PDB file of C-alpha atoms in Angstrom:
ATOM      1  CA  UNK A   1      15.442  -2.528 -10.617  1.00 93.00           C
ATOM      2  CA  UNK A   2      13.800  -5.180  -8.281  1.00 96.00           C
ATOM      3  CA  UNK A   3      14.869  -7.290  -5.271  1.00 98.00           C
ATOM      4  CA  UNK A   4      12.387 -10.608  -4.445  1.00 98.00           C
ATOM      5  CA  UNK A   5      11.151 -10.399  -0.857  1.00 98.00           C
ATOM      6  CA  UNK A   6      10.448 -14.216   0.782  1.00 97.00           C
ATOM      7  CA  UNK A   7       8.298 -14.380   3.888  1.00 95.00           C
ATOM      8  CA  UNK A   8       8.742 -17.317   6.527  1.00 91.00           C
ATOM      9  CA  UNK A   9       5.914 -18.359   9.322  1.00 90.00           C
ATOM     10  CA  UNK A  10       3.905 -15.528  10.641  1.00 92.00           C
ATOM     11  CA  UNK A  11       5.089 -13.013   7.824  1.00 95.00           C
ATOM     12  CA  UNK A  12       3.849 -15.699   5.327  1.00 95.00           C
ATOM     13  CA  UNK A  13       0.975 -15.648   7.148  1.00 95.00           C
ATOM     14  CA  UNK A  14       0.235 -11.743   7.210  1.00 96.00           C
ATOM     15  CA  UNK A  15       1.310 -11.445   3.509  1.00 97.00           C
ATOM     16  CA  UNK A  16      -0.327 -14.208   2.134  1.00 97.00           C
ATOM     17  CA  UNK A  17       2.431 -15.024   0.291  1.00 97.00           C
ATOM     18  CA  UNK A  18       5.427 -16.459  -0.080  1.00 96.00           C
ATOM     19  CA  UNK A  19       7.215 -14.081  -2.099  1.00 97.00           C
ATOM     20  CA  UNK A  20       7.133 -10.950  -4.192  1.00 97.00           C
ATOM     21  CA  UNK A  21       8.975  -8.678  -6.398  1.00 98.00           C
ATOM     22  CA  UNK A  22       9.557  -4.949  -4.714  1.00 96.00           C
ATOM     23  CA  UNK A  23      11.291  -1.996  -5.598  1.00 96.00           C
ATOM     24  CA  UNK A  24      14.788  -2.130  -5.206  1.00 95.00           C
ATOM     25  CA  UNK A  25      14.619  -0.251  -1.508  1.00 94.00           C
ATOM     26  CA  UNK A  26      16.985   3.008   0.042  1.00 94.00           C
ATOM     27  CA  UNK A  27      17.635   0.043   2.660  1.00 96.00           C
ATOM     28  CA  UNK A  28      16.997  -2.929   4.354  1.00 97.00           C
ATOM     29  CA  UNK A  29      15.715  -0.850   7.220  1.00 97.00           C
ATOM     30  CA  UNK A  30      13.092   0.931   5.200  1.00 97.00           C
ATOM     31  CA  UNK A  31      12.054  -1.848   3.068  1.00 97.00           C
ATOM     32  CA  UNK A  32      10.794  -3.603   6.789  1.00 97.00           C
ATOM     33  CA  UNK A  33       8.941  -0.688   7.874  1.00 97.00           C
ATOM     34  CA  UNK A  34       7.146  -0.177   4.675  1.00 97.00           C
ATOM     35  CA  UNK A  35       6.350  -3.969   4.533  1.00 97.00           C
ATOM     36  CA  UNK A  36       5.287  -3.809   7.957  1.00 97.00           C
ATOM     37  CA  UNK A  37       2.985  -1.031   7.765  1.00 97.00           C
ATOM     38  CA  UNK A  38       1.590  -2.886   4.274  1.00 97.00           C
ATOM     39  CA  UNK A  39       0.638  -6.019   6.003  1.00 97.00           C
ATOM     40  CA  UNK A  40       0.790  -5.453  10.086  1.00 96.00           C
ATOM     41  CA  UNK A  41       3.905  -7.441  10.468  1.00 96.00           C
ATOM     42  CA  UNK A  42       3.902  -8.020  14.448  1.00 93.00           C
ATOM     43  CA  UNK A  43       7.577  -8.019  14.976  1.00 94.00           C
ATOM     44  CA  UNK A  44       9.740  -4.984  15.460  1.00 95.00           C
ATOM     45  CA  UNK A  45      12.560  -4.866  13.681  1.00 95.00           C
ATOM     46  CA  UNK A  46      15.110  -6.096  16.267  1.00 95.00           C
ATOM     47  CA  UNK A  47      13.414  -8.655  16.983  1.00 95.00           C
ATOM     48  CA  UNK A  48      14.320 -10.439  13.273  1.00 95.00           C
ATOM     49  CA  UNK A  49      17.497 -11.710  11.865  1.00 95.00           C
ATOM     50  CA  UNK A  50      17.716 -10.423   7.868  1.00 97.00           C
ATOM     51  CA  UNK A  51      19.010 -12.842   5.375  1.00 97.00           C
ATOM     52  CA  UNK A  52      20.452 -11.483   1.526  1.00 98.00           C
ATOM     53  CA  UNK A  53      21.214 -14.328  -1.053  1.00 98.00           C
ATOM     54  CA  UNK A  54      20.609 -16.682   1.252  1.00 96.00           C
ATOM     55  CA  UNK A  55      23.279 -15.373   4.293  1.00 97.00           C
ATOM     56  CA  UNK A  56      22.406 -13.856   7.573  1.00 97.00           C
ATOM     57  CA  UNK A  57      23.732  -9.938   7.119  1.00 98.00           C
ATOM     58  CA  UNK A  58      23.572  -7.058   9.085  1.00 98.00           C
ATOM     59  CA  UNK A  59      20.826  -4.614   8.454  1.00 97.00           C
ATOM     60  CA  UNK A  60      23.533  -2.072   6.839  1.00 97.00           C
ATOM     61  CA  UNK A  61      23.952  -4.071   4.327  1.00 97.00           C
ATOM     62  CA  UNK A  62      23.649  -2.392   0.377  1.00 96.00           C
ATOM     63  CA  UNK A  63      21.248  -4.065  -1.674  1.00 96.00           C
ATOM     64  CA  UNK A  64      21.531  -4.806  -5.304  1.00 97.00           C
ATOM     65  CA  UNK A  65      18.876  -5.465  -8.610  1.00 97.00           C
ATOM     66  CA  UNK A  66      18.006  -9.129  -8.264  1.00 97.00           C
ATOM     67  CA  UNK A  67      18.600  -9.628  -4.573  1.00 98.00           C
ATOM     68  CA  UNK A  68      16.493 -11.811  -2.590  1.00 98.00           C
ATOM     69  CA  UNK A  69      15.775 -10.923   0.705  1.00 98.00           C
ATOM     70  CA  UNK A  70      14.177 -12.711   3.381  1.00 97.00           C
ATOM     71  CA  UNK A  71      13.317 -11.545   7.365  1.00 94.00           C
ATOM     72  CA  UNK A  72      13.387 -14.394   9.614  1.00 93.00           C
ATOM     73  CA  UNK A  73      11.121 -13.911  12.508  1.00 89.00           C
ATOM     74  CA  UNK A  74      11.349 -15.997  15.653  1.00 85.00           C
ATOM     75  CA  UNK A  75      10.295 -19.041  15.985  1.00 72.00           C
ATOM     76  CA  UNK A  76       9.105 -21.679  18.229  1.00 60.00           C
ATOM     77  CA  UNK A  77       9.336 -25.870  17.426  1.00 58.00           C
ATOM     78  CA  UNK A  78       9.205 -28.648  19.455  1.00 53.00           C
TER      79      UNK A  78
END
């Protein structure tokens, strides 16, 4: 069972990628923090808005096989 992980800005940047296939995780929590430690994300956790299928949802949300999940760091335009 497998979830797709996409990665936006800096994470795109520090994974040099924009996507891969991971384990489906305990949680959304853990997921980040093993991510994070893999590639040296620079964002805490609270700092990032989680999206599953496309919809902002809270981290305590259950994932499923063939989920796509994306963190959503902040960012700056003008």
């Amino acid at each position: 069972m497998s979830i797709t992980v996409l990665y936006f800005a800096s994470l795109k940047d520090a994974a040099k990628t924009s996507s891969e296939q991971c384990a489906l995780p305990e949680s959304l929590p853990r997921l980040y923090a093993e991510l994070k430690s893999q590639y040296g994300f620079a964002f805490e956790q609270n700092a990032l808005r989680v999206a599953v299928n496309g919809r902002f949802v809270p981290w305590q949300t259950s994932l499923n096989d063939g989920d796509s999940v994306a963190f959503i760091p902040p960012v700056s335009g003008g």
